[in-house]
Amino acid sequence: MSGSAPTIEVLRQHLIDPEICIRCNTCEETCPSHAITHDLRNYVVDADKCNFCNDCISPCPTGAIDSWRQVDKAKRYTLVEQLAWDSLPPQTEVDAGTPAEMPKEIARITSVATAGQGGVAFPPWSAAHPYVNIYSIQKPAIATVSGNFRLTAGDASSDIRHIVLDFGGTALPVLEGQTIGVQPPGLDPSGKPHHVRLYSVASPREGERPRYNNLSLTVKRVTEDHAGTPVVGVASNYLCDLKKGDQVKVVGPYGTTFLMPNHPGSSLLMVCTGTGSAPMRAMTERRRRRIALKEGGELMLFFGARLEGELPYFGPLMKLPNDFIDINFAFSRVPGQPKHYVQDRIRERSADVARLLADESCYVYICGLKGMEQGIDEAFRDACRENGKDWGAVLPNLRAQGRYHVETY
Ligand code: NAP
């Protein structure tokens, strides 16, 4: 008898928490080794393909991706097992063997985070501390609808709503730029509860109405998909049809990086399309309420919509003083006029844009359609080139300093 205990190889297995995941597909799109897949219910990680690069961790809006279990490598969770989960399995004790994958993984996290490049995002250094994951599907916060107002013109093709949720005696601290999840009632075609859908908070941290413990959302009724095929958006139609007094299950909040700076003198360069205006409205409103403090800093906004009547918050935006915010609208479907996108307006204002991109106190926020990302990147590149700067060098700097924030779907 040798007397030595049999050793096992321990794997820190990367998993996705099905209770928090909102199935936005960001992780699957991000994963360079194609380790992430999904079926109609769950997103899962193939332990044989995951190389712990961590590229998927930072873009995940909810943090569901940042789930790990120490397992005996020979008994790692298979894809079939993960696809059947409604919640993560508990961490069971694993006899210590050789943690073969650990040192490599930890080394990578450290090097990526300190470099501040690629997929890792940082909040502005002066951002307030965000609270996340306070409420889950098992223990949601229950909000009461205190308002549901149509933002788009009566003859507009889209029905965009400003929905105010009141949390009564329940604490749900949120910051501008954070999101909350809403779980529609009822069951999906497979007989399971609907997934949570994520919405950006459109009100500032002290609430839609200060001291009322409420917040607002900007929700477009989804009647077609990105390709124009008719679909009925489960969550958006549920939200848009809510009446005053209805109760809503809310989870979250989420988001630790798309946050606004708090220090006086900081500027915001905001680019949005459609309902991607929600976080910009929250940040602008935060600054508007503090206008008398004369904290300094500039606000520059590029806002794209099909038409004036389709642009959420058009009326209130037009009432803001010019010396408070520099607004640049881009309308794409005005009869008899050429299509204008936000990137066209950025080019028209290239001198001011390049100046703000180079200003260490300016923070950039992009929110809305995924398709605009490339156009905005090219417009920033052009603005820099015209003004003697190299976007290739400016962008990594912006990211490393927590000054570049993108949220697109
Ligand atoms: P939309 O009305 O379809 O489009 C808004 C404007 O963007 C239109 O003028 C459109 O022009 C233009 N556009 C289309 N492709 C573009 C491109 N490649 N580059 C620049 N502009 C482009 O927008 P929406 O339906 O409101 O969509 C907003 C997006 O924001 C959604 O993806 C939503 O998921 C996301 N979002 C929403 C929230 C929220 O809290 N509700 C938060 C964050 C993000 P055309 O005339 O060519 O269509």
Short mmCIF file of C-alpha atoms and ligand atoms in Angstrom, two decimals:
data_model
loop_
_atom_site.label_atom_id
_atom_site.label_comp_id
_atom_site.label_asym_id
_atom_site.label_seq_id
_atom_site.Cartn_x
_atom_site.Cartn_y
_atom_site.Cartn_z
CA MET A 1 0.00 0.00 0.00
CA SER A 2 1.48 3.32 -0.97
CA GLY A 3 -0.66 5.42 1.47
CA SER A 4 -0.80 8.45 -0.87
CA ALA A 5 -4.32 9.86 -1.51
CA PRO A 6 -5.42 9.81 -5.17
CA THR A 7 -5.12 13.35 -6.58
CA ILE A 8 -7.66 14.89 -8.88
CA GLU A 9 -7.29 17.77 -11.25
CA VAL A 10 -9.38 20.71 -10.06
CA LEU A 11 -10.97 22.98 -12.64
CA ARG A 12 -12.44 26.38 -11.88
CA GLN A 13 -15.31 25.94 -14.31
CA HIS A 14 -16.76 28.99 -15.99
CA LEU A 15 -20.58 28.96 -15.91
CA ILE A 16 -23.49 31.34 -16.54
CA ASP A 17 -26.09 31.92 -13.84
CA PRO A 18 -29.44 31.17 -15.52
CA GLU A 19 -31.33 33.08 -12.84
CA ILE A 20 -29.57 36.37 -13.60
CA CYS A 21 -28.84 35.96 -17.33
CA ILE A 22 -31.13 38.05 -19.54
CA ARG A 23 -30.17 36.17 -22.73
CA CYS A 24 -28.90 39.28 -24.53
CA ASN A 25 -26.34 37.22 -26.50
CA THR A 26 -23.50 39.65 -25.68
CA CYS A 27 -21.29 36.88 -24.24
CA GLU A 28 -21.77 34.57 -27.20
CA GLU A 29 -20.93 37.42 -29.60
CA THR A 30 -17.86 38.37 -27.56
CA CYS A 31 -16.31 34.94 -26.88
CA PRO A 32 -13.30 34.58 -29.21
CA SER A 33 -13.06 30.82 -28.68
CA HIS A 34 -16.76 30.15 -29.41
CA ALA A 35 -17.15 28.46 -26.03
CA ILE A 36 -20.56 30.02 -25.37
CA THR A 37 -23.73 28.66 -26.95
CA HIS A 38 -27.42 28.71 -26.14
CA ASP A 39 -30.76 27.07 -26.72
CA LEU A 40 -34.20 28.58 -26.19
CA ARG A 41 -33.70 28.61 -22.39
CA ASN A 42 -30.07 28.93 -21.36
CA TYR A 43 -26.67 30.31 -22.27
CA VAL A 44 -23.89 27.82 -21.44
CA VAL A 45 -20.09 27.59 -21.49
CA ASP A 46 -18.21 24.67 -23.02
CA ALA A 47 -15.45 23.87 -20.51
CA ASP A 48 -13.40 22.23 -23.25
CA LYS A 49 -13.32 25.46 -25.30
CA CYS A 50 -13.19 28.17 -22.62
CA ASN A 51 -9.59 29.44 -22.32
CA PHE A 52 -10.30 31.91 -19.48
CA CYS A 53 -9.54 34.94 -21.64
CA ASN A 54 -12.31 36.78 -19.72
CA ASP A 55 -13.27 38.87 -22.75
CA CYS A 56 -16.93 38.07 -22.01
CA ILE A 57 -16.92 39.18 -18.37
CA SER A 58 -16.95 42.93 -18.68
CA PRO A 59 -19.53 43.35 -21.50
CA CYS A 60 -22.16 41.22 -19.65
CA PRO A 61 -24.78 43.69 -18.44
CA THR A 62 -25.95 41.61 -15.47
CA GLY A 63 -22.87 39.83 -14.16
CA ALA A 64 -24.49 36.41 -14.81
CA ILE A 65 -21.38 35.50 -16.81
CA ASP A 66 -19.11 35.91 -13.80
CA SER A 67 -20.08 32.55 -12.27
CA TRP A 68 -17.57 29.87 -11.30
CA ARG A 69 -17.50 26.48 -9.61
CA GLN A 70 -14.50 24.46 -8.49
CA VAL A 71 -15.04 20.98 -9.91
CA ASP A 72 -13.18 17.77 -10.46
CA LYS A 73 -12.08 18.29 -14.06
CA ALA A 74 -13.11 14.75 -14.95
CA LYS A 75 -16.64 15.51 -13.72
CA ARG A 76 -17.03 19.02 -15.20
CA TYR A 77 -20.55 20.12 -16.01
CA THR A 78 -21.48 19.17 -19.56
CA LEU A 79 -23.41 21.42 -21.93
CA VAL A 80 -26.43 19.12 -21.65
CA GLU A 81 -26.40 19.48 -17.86
CA GLN A 82 -26.07 23.28 -18.03
CA LEU A 83 -28.89 23.61 -20.57
CA ALA A 84 -31.27 21.92 -18.13
CA TRP A 85 -30.49 24.23 -15.19
CA ASP A 86 -32.94 26.70 -13.71
CA SER A 87 -30.30 27.79 -11.20
CA LEU A 88 -26.59 27.17 -10.62
CA PRO A 89 -25.68 24.05 -8.64
CA PRO A 90 -24.21 24.69 -5.18
CA GLN A 91 -20.44 24.63 -4.76
CA THR A 92 -19.59 21.15 -3.52
CA GLU A 93 -16.35 20.32 -1.79
CA VAL A 94 -13.59 19.21 -4.13
CA ASP A 95 -10.52 17.43 -2.83
CA ALA A 96 -7.56 19.63 -3.49
CA GLY A 97 -5.53 18.34 -6.35
CA THR A 98 -3.50 20.32 -8.83
CA PRO A 99 -5.47 23.45 -9.80
CA ALA A 100 -4.12 23.21 -13.30
CA GLU A 101 -6.11 26.08 -14.88
CA MET A 102 -5.97 28.53 -11.99
CA PRO A 103 -2.64 30.29 -12.22
CA LYS A 104 -3.04 30.89 -15.94
CA GLU A 105 -6.50 32.34 -15.43
CA ILE A 106 -5.58 34.63 -12.55
CA ALA A 107 -2.56 35.90 -14.44
CA ARG A 108 -4.74 36.81 -17.38
CA ILE A 109 -7.33 38.66 -15.29
CA THR A 110 -4.58 40.75 -13.72
CA SER A 111 -2.84 41.62 -16.94
CA VAL A 112 -6.02 42.54 -18.84
CA ALA A 113 -7.44 44.62 -16.00
CA THR A 114 -4.27 46.62 -15.53
CA ALA A 115 -3.82 47.22 -19.23
CA GLY A 116 -7.31 48.63 -19.59
CA GLN A 117 -7.54 47.50 -23.18
CA GLY A 118 -9.98 45.51 -25.25
CA GLY A 119 -13.08 44.17 -23.54
CA VAL A 120 -12.37 45.40 -20.02
CA ALA A 121 -14.26 48.55 -19.08
CA PHE A 122 -13.76 50.88 -16.15
CA PRO A 123 -16.16 53.40 -14.63
CA PRO A 124 -15.17 57.08 -14.41
CA TRP A 125 -12.82 57.51 -11.46
CA SER A 126 -15.29 59.79 -9.70
CA ALA A 127 -18.44 57.72 -10.32
CA ALA A 128 -20.55 56.99 -7.25
CA HIS A 129 -20.60 53.41 -5.94
CA PRO A 130 -23.22 51.38 -7.85
CA TYR A 131 -25.32 48.75 -6.08
CA VAL A 132 -25.99 45.63 -8.19
CA ASN A 133 -28.02 42.41 -7.98
CA ILE A 134 -30.05 43.45 -4.94
CA TYR A 135 -33.21 41.81 -6.29
CA SER A 136 -33.38 38.46 -8.11
CA ILE A 137 -36.09 36.47 -9.85
CA GLN A 138 -36.66 34.55 -6.60
CA LYS A 139 -36.84 37.77 -4.61
CA PRO A 140 -37.88 40.58 -6.97
CA ALA A 141 -38.76 44.10 -5.89
CA ILE A 142 -42.41 44.86 -6.52
CA ALA A 143 -43.01 48.25 -8.10
CA THR A 144 -46.31 50.01 -8.67
CA VAL A 145 -46.89 51.88 -11.91
CA SER A 146 -47.49 55.54 -11.16
CA GLY A 147 -47.47 56.76 -14.76
CA ASN A 148 -47.33 55.55 -18.35
CA PHE A 149 -47.07 58.36 -20.90
CA ARG A 150 -46.66 58.18 -24.66
CA LEU A 151 -43.57 60.14 -25.75
CA THR A 152 -43.95 59.87 -29.51
CA ALA A 153 -46.35 61.96 -31.56
CA GLY A 154 -49.85 60.60 -32.16
CA ASP A 155 -49.10 59.97 -35.84
CA ALA A 156 -45.61 58.51 -35.21
CA SER A 157 -44.92 54.97 -36.40
CA SER A 158 -43.45 53.97 -33.03
CA ASP A 159 -45.11 53.91 -29.63
CA ILE A 160 -42.44 54.94 -27.12
CA ARG A 161 -43.47 55.22 -23.48
CA HIS A 162 -42.16 56.97 -20.40
CA ILE A 163 -43.08 54.59 -17.59
CA VAL A 164 -42.76 55.62 -13.95
CA LEU A 165 -42.38 52.87 -11.35
CA ASP A 166 -42.86 53.57 -7.65
CA PHE A 167 -41.04 51.36 -5.16
CA GLY A 168 -42.88 52.53 -2.04
CA GLY A 169 -40.95 51.35 1.02
CA THR A 170 -38.55 49.12 -0.95
CA ALA A 171 -35.01 50.42 -1.42
CA LEU A 172 -33.74 50.21 -5.00
CA PRO A 173 -30.76 52.55 -5.31
CA VAL A 174 -29.78 53.24 -8.93
CA LEU A 175 -27.32 55.51 -10.65
CA GLU A 176 -27.67 57.15 -14.06
CA GLY A 177 -26.53 54.61 -16.69
CA GLN A 178 -27.59 51.55 -14.69
CA THR A 179 -30.28 49.15 -15.83
CA ILE A 180 -33.04 47.18 -14.15
CA GLY A 181 -34.68 43.93 -15.27
CA VAL A 182 -38.40 43.42 -15.66
CA GLN A 183 -40.00 39.99 -15.63
CA PRO A 184 -43.22 39.82 -17.66
CA PRO A 185 -45.93 37.69 -16.05
CA GLY A 186 -47.01 34.37 -17.54
CA LEU A 187 -45.18 31.53 -19.20
CA ASP A 188 -43.27 31.21 -22.47
CA PRO A 189 -44.21 28.58 -25.10
CA SER A 190 -42.09 25.98 -23.28
CA GLY A 191 -44.16 26.48 -20.11
CA LYS A 192 -41.44 28.27 -18.14
CA PRO A 193 -41.56 31.83 -16.75
CA HIS A 194 -40.53 34.52 -19.23
CA HIS A 195 -36.95 35.75 -19.19
CA VAL A 196 -36.11 39.04 -17.60
CA ARG A 197 -35.65 41.96 -20.01
CA LEU A 198 -33.29 44.79 -19.28
CA TYR A 199 -34.09 48.53 -19.48
CA SER A 200 -31.91 51.56 -18.79
CA VAL A 201 -33.10 53.83 -16.04
CA ALA A 202 -34.16 57.15 -17.58
CA SER A 203 -34.31 59.15 -14.34
CA PRO A 204 -31.50 60.50 -12.17
CA ARG A 205 -30.37 58.80 -8.96
CA GLU A 206 -32.75 60.73 -6.71
CA GLY A 207 -35.72 59.51 -8.73
CA GLU A 208 -38.10 60.71 -11.41
CA ARG A 209 -39.54 62.85 -8.68
CA PRO A 210 -37.05 63.53 -5.90
CA ARG A 211 -37.94 61.96 -2.54
CA TYR A 212 -40.66 59.77 -4.11
CA ASN A 213 -38.58 56.56 -4.39
CA ASN A 214 -39.49 56.10 -8.03
CA LEU A 215 -37.69 55.76 -11.35
CA SER A 216 -38.59 55.93 -15.01
CA LEU A 217 -37.97 53.77 -18.07
CA THR A 218 -38.12 54.55 -21.80
CA VAL A 219 -39.79 51.64 -23.58
CA LYS A 220 -40.59 51.19 -27.27
CA ARG A 221 -43.40 48.80 -28.16
CA VAL A 222 -41.69 46.16 -30.26
CA THR A 223 -43.84 45.21 -33.23
CA GLU A 224 -41.09 44.07 -35.62
CA ASP A 225 -37.57 42.68 -35.39
CA HIS A 226 -34.43 44.37 -36.75
CA ALA A 227 -35.15 42.84 -40.18
CA GLY A 228 -38.67 44.32 -40.25
CA THR A 229 -40.44 40.98 -39.69
CA PRO A 230 -43.58 41.42 -37.53
CA VAL A 231 -43.09 40.17 -33.95
CA VAL A 232 -44.80 40.98 -30.66
CA GLY A 233 -42.20 41.91 -28.05
CA VAL A 234 -43.34 40.15 -24.87
CA ALA A 235 -41.85 42.53 -22.32
CA SER A 236 -42.19 45.79 -24.25
CA ASN A 237 -45.88 45.20 -25.02
CA TYR A 238 -46.50 44.20 -21.40
CA LEU A 239 -44.80 47.39 -20.17
CA CYS A 240 -46.39 49.70 -22.73
CA ASP A 241 -49.87 48.40 -21.79
CA LEU A 242 -49.41 48.85 -18.03
CA LYS A 243 -51.98 50.98 -16.22
CA LYS A 244 -51.50 53.19 -13.19
CA GLY A 245 -51.63 50.98 -10.08
CA ASP A 246 -50.42 47.79 -11.82
CA GLN A 247 -47.61 45.91 -10.10
CA VAL A 248 -44.35 44.93 -11.80
CA LYS A 249 -41.61 42.46 -10.80
CA VAL A 250 -38.22 44.18 -10.95
CA VAL A 251 -34.75 42.64 -10.58
CA GLY A 252 -31.31 44.21 -10.45
CA PRO A 253 -30.04 46.85 -10.57
CA TYR A 254 -27.18 46.09 -12.96
CA GLY A 255 -24.19 47.93 -14.39
CA THR A 256 -20.89 48.94 -12.85
CA THR A 257 -19.14 50.91 -15.58
CA PHE A 258 -21.60 52.91 -17.76
CA LEU A 259 -21.80 55.52 -15.02
CA MET A 260 -21.39 59.28 -15.00
CA PRO A 261 -18.50 61.16 -13.43
CA ASN A 262 -19.25 63.02 -10.23
CA HIS A 263 -16.48 65.58 -10.14
CA PRO A 264 -17.14 69.25 -10.89
CA GLY A 265 -15.90 70.36 -14.28
CA SER A 266 -16.42 66.96 -15.94
CA SER A 267 -17.97 67.00 -19.41
CA LEU A 268 -20.26 64.48 -21.15
CA LEU A 269 -20.17 63.65 -24.85
CA MET A 270 -23.35 61.62 -25.47
CA VAL A 271 -24.38 59.81 -28.66
CA CYS A 272 -27.69 57.94 -28.85
CA THR A 273 -30.39 56.64 -31.15
CA GLY A 274 -34.07 56.08 -30.31
CA THR A 275 -34.68 54.62 -26.86
CA GLY A 276 -30.93 54.54 -26.32
CA SER A 277 -31.64 58.06 -25.08
CA ALA A 278 -32.80 56.68 -21.70
CA PRO A 279 -29.42 56.91 -19.89
CA MET A 280 -28.66 60.25 -21.59
CA ARG A 281 -31.93 61.61 -20.25
CA ALA A 282 -30.95 60.41 -16.75
CA MET A 283 -27.50 62.05 -16.93
CA THR A 284 -28.78 65.28 -18.49
CA GLU A 285 -31.53 65.54 -15.89
CA ARG A 286 -28.99 64.96 -13.10
CA ARG A 287 -26.93 67.86 -14.43
CA ARG A 288 -30.01 70.05 -15.02
CA ARG A 289 -31.13 69.67 -11.42
CA ARG A 290 -27.69 70.80 -10.27
CA ILE A 291 -27.44 73.73 -12.68
CA ALA A 292 -27.52 76.32 -9.90
CA LEU A 293 -24.36 74.81 -8.38
CA LYS A 294 -22.39 76.02 -11.44
CA GLU A 295 -20.13 72.96 -11.35
CA GLY A 296 -18.86 73.59 -14.88
CA GLY A 297 -18.20 71.06 -17.63
CA GLU A 298 -19.88 70.76 -21.00
CA LEU A 299 -22.73 68.59 -22.24
CA MET A 300 -22.75 67.71 -25.94
CA LEU A 301 -25.48 65.44 -27.31
CA PHE A 302 -25.88 63.70 -30.67
CA PHE A 303 -29.35 62.19 -30.92
CA GLY A 304 -30.69 60.21 -33.89
CA ALA A 305 -34.32 59.38 -34.66
CA ARG A 306 -36.46 58.80 -37.70
CA LEU A 307 -38.41 62.06 -37.32
CA GLU A 308 -38.96 64.80 -34.75
CA GLY A 309 -42.18 63.13 -33.60
CA GLU A 310 -40.35 59.82 -33.07
CA LEU A 311 -37.69 61.32 -30.83
CA PRO A 312 -38.31 60.60 -27.16
CA TYR A 313 -38.07 63.70 -24.94
CA PHE A 314 -37.92 66.07 -27.94
CA GLY A 315 -40.10 68.72 -26.25
CA PRO A 316 -38.22 68.86 -22.91
CA LEU A 317 -34.85 68.75 -24.72
CA MET A 318 -35.76 71.78 -26.83
CA LYS A 319 -36.46 73.78 -23.66
CA LEU A 320 -32.94 73.29 -22.26
CA PRO A 321 -30.74 76.39 -22.50
CA ASN A 322 -28.06 76.37 -25.24
CA ASP A 323 -25.36 77.23 -22.74
CA PHE A 324 -26.32 74.13 -20.70
CA ILE A 325 -26.31 71.52 -23.47
CA ASP A 326 -25.16 71.50 -27.09
CA ILE A 327 -27.80 69.38 -28.90
CA ASN A 328 -27.32 67.92 -32.38
CA PHE A 329 -30.27 66.03 -33.82
CA ALA A 330 -30.01 63.66 -36.79
CA PHE A 331 -33.29 62.76 -38.50
CA SER A 332 -33.24 59.91 -40.98
CA ARG A 333 -36.72 59.85 -42.50
CA VAL A 334 -37.80 63.44 -43.11
CA PRO A 335 -39.72 63.43 -46.41
CA GLY A 336 -37.79 65.12 -49.19
CA GLN A 337 -34.56 65.33 -47.16
CA PRO A 338 -31.43 63.16 -47.22
CA LYS A 339 -30.99 60.59 -44.44
CA HIS A 340 -28.98 61.96 -41.55
CA TYR A 341 -27.33 59.76 -38.92
CA VAL A 342 -25.58 60.75 -35.70
CA GLN A 343 -22.21 60.04 -37.32
CA ASP A 344 -22.94 62.71 -39.97
CA ARG A 345 -23.53 65.27 -37.23
CA ILE A 346 -20.35 64.19 -35.43
CA ARG A 347 -18.39 64.91 -38.62
CA GLU A 348 -20.05 68.33 -38.97
CA ARG A 349 -18.90 69.16 -35.44
CA SER A 350 -15.49 67.51 -35.74
CA ALA A 351 -13.47 70.33 -34.15
CA ASP A 352 -15.55 70.34 -30.96
CA VAL A 353 -15.73 66.54 -30.88
CA ALA A 354 -11.94 66.19 -31.25
CA ARG A 355 -11.43 68.81 -28.55
CA LEU A 356 -13.71 66.93 -26.13
CA LEU A 357 -12.17 63.53 -26.94
CA ALA A 358 -8.78 64.97 -26.04
CA ASP A 359 -10.08 66.62 -22.86
CA GLU A 360 -9.24 64.40 -19.87
CA SER A 361 -12.32 65.64 -18.04
CA CYS A 362 -14.68 64.53 -20.84
CA TYR A 363 -16.49 61.16 -20.72
CA VAL A 364 -18.08 59.54 -23.78
CA TYR A 365 -21.37 57.59 -23.78
CA ILE A 366 -22.87 55.72 -26.74
CA CYS A 367 -26.24 54.00 -26.45
CA GLY A 368 -28.78 52.61 -28.89
CA LEU A 369 -28.66 50.50 -32.03
CA LYS A 370 -25.73 48.11 -32.39
CA GLY A 371 -25.45 49.01 -36.06
CA MET A 372 -24.33 52.56 -35.29
CA GLU A 373 -21.17 51.51 -33.44
CA GLN A 374 -19.05 51.20 -36.55
CA GLY A 375 -20.31 54.47 -38.03
CA ILE A 376 -19.56 56.34 -34.82
CA ASP A 377 -16.11 54.80 -34.58
CA GLU A 378 -15.36 55.98 -38.13
CA ALA A 379 -16.75 59.45 -37.41
CA PHE A 380 -14.58 59.79 -34.30
CA ARG A 381 -11.60 58.60 -36.35
CA ASP A 382 -12.30 61.28 -38.99
CA ALA A 383 -12.83 63.98 -36.36
CA CYS A 384 -9.47 63.12 -34.79
CA ARG A 385 -7.63 62.97 -38.13
CA GLU A 386 -9.00 66.36 -39.24
CA ASN A 387 -7.76 67.84 -36.01
CA GLY A 388 -4.30 66.33 -35.96
CA LYS A 389 -5.03 63.43 -33.63
CA ASP A 390 -4.84 59.66 -34.03
CA TRP A 391 -8.04 57.83 -33.03
CA GLY A 392 -6.01 54.61 -32.84
CA ALA A 393 -4.11 56.12 -29.93
CA VAL A 394 -6.98 58.17 -28.43
CA LEU A 395 -9.43 55.25 -28.04
CA PRO A 396 -7.29 52.93 -25.86
CA ASN A 397 -6.51 55.91 -23.68
CA LEU A 398 -10.20 56.77 -23.32
CA ARG A 399 -10.96 53.16 -22.36
CA ALA A 400 -8.11 52.87 -19.87
CA GLN A 401 -9.28 56.08 -18.18
CA GLY A 402 -12.90 54.90 -17.87
CA ARG A 403 -13.94 57.59 -20.35
CA TYR A 404 -15.53 55.51 -23.14
CA HIS A 405 -18.81 53.70 -22.55
CA VAL A 406 -20.88 51.80 -25.09
CA GLU A 407 -24.24 50.10 -24.58
CA THR A 408 -25.84 48.91 -27.79
CA TYR A 409 -28.35 46.19 -28.65
P1 NAP B 1 -34.86 53.32 -34.28
O1 NAP B 1 -36.05 54.19 -34.10
O2 NAP B 1 -34.99 52.07 -35.08
O3 NAP B 1 -33.65 54.15 -34.91
C1 NAP B 1 -33.25 55.39 -34.39
C2 NAP B 1 -32.44 56.10 -35.44
O4 NAP B 1 -31.21 55.43 -35.66
C3 NAP B 1 -33.16 56.17 -36.77
O5 NAP B 1 -32.99 57.45 -37.28
C4 NAP B 1 -32.41 55.14 -37.60
O6 NAP B 1 -32.44 55.41 -38.99
C5 NAP B 1 -31.02 55.35 -37.07
N1 NAP B 1 -30.09 54.30 -37.48
C6 NAP B 1 -30.35 53.08 -38.02
N2 NAP B 1 -29.20 52.44 -38.32
C7 NAP B 1 -28.19 53.27 -37.98
C8 NAP B 1 -26.77 53.18 -38.07
N3 NAP B 1 -26.15 52.11 -38.56
N4 NAP B 1 -26.05 54.22 -37.63
C9 NAP B 1 -26.64 55.32 -37.12
N5 NAP B 1 -27.98 55.47 -37.01
C10 NAP B 1 -28.76 54.46 -37.44
O7 NAP B 1 -34.27 53.01 -32.86
P2 NAP B 1 -34.95 52.22 -31.68
O8 NAP B 1 -35.89 51.20 -32.20
O9 NAP B 1 -35.48 53.20 -30.67
O10 NAP B 1 -33.70 51.44 -31.10
C11 NAP B 1 -32.97 51.90 -30.04
C12 NAP B 1 -32.00 50.85 -29.59
O11 NAP B 1 -31.58 51.22 -28.28
C13 NAP B 1 -32.57 49.44 -29.50
O12 NAP B 1 -31.65 48.54 -30.05
C14 NAP B 1 -32.70 49.23 -27.98
O13 NAP B 1 -32.55 47.88 -27.62
C15 NAP B 1 -31.53 50.06 -27.50
N6 NAP B 1 -31.57 50.49 -26.09
C16 NAP B 1 -32.72 50.72 -25.44
C17 NAP B 1 -32.69 51.05 -24.09
C18 NAP B 1 -33.93 51.25 -23.27
O14 NAP B 1 -33.78 51.40 -22.05
N7 NAP B 1 -35.10 51.23 -23.83
C19 NAP B 1 -31.46 51.18 -23.45
C20 NAP B 1 -30.30 50.97 -24.16
C21 NAP B 1 -30.36 50.63 -25.50
P3 NAP B 1 -33.28 54.58 -40.08
O15 NAP B 1 -34.29 55.54 -40.61
O16 NAP B 1 -32.28 54.18 -41.11
O17 NAP B 1 -33.92 53.41 -39.39
#
